[in-house]
Coordinates of C-alpha atoms in Angstrom, one line a residue:
M254 CA 0.0 0.0 0.0
I255 CA 1.2 3.5 -0.9
P256 CA -0.6 6.4 0.8
I257 CA -1.7 9.1 -1.7
S258 CA -3.3 12.5 -1.3
D259 CA -5.6 12.6 -4.3
V260 CA -6.5 11.0 -7.7
D261 CA -3.9 13.0 -9.5
E262 CA -1.2 11.5 -7.4
A263 CA -2.6 8.0 -7.9
V264 CA -2.6 8.4 -11.7
E265 CA 1.0 9.8 -11.6
L266 CA 2.1 6.8 -9.5
A267 CA 0.3 4.3 -11.8
N268 CA 2.0 5.8 -14.9
D269 CA 5.4 6.2 -13.3
T270 CA 6.4 2.5 -13.7
A271 CA 8.3 0.4 -16.2
F272 CA 5.1 -1.8 -16.6
G273 CA 2.0 -0.9 -18.4
L274 CA 0.2 -3.9 -19.7
L275 CA -2.7 -4.2 -17.2
G276 CA -4.2 -1.9 -14.6
S277 CA -7.3 -1.6 -12.4
V278 CA -9.4 1.3 -11.1
H279 CA -11.6 0.8 -8.1
A280 CA -14.1 3.6 -7.6
D281 CA -17.5 3.9 -6.1
N282 CA -18.8 5.3 -9.4
V283 CA -18.0 3.5 -12.7
V284 CA -18.2 6.8 -14.7
V285 CA -15.6 8.4 -12.4
G286 CA -13.5 5.2 -12.6
K287 CA -13.6 5.4 -16.4
R288 CA -12.4 9.0 -16.3
I289 CA -9.5 7.9 -14.1
A290 CA -8.7 4.9 -16.4
E291 CA -8.6 7.1 -19.4
R292 CA -5.7 9.0 -17.8
M293 CA -3.7 5.9 -17.1
G294 CA -1.1 4.5 -19.5
A295 CA -1.9 0.8 -19.2
K296 CA -3.2 -0.9 -22.3
I297 CA -5.8 -3.1 -20.5
L298 CA -7.7 -1.3 -17.8
H299 CA -10.4 -2.8 -15.6
V300 CA -12.9 -0.5 -13.9
K301 CA -14.7 -2.2 -10.9
D302 CA -13.5 -5.5 -12.4
Q303 CA -10.7 -7.9 -12.2
P304 CA -8.3 -9.5 -14.8
I305 CA -10.0 -12.9 -14.6
T306 CA -12.4 -11.7 -17.3
D307 CA -9.7 -10.8 -19.9
E308 CA -10.2 -12.1 -23.4
A309 CA -7.0 -14.0 -24.0
H310 CA -7.7 -14.4 -27.7
V311 CA -7.6 -10.6 -28.2
P312 CA -4.2 -9.6 -29.6
F313 CA -1.9 -7.4 -27.6
S314 CA 1.8 -6.9 -27.5
D315 CA 4.4 -5.3 -25.2
T316 CA 3.8 -2.1 -23.3
R317 CA 6.9 -0.6 -21.7
T318 CA 8.5 -3.7 -20.2
S319 CA 5.2 -5.6 -19.7
G320 CA 3.9 -8.4 -21.9
G321 CA 5.8 -10.9 -23.9
D322 CA 5.4 -10.4 -27.7
G323 CA 1.7 -10.7 -27.5
F324 CA 0.2 -13.3 -29.8
D325 CA 2.2 -12.5 -32.9
I326 CA -0.7 -11.7 -35.2
E327 CA 1.8 -10.7 -37.8
K328 CA 3.9 -9.3 -35.0
F329 CA 0.8 -7.5 -33.9
L330 CA 0.5 -5.6 -37.1
T331 CA 4.2 -4.9 -37.0
E332 CA 3.7 -3.2 -33.6
V333 CA 2.4 0.1 -35.0
I334 CA -1.0 0.1 -33.5
E335 CA -1.4 1.3 -29.9
T336 CA -4.9 0.9 -28.5
A337 CA -6.3 1.0 -25.0
W338 CA -8.9 -1.4 -23.6
I339 CA -11.1 -0.1 -20.7
L340 CA -13.6 -2.6 -19.1
L341 CA -16.5 -1.2 -17.1
Q342 CA -18.3 -3.4 -14.6
Y343 CA -21.7 -1.8 -13.7
D344 CA -23.1 -4.7 -11.7
F345 CA -21.6 -7.2 -9.3

């Protein structure tokens, strides 16, 4: 656990790492969580959700020092596409 003073500091800490493949945002409100997730640099982001629901067949590749060559779908389109994936969980 790392104590923080506000959301801005939390986002800064989340983005100040060598890793960036997967992240999670836990907030009382999914809309607020989505706004926070949009500021984070991870490529797969869960909002009020956990990584167990990831779709392993969806191609992704390295992000910073995370990942491991993805699933090589033509070397993930020659690694020129960079997209983000934000998952929203409205109900438990």
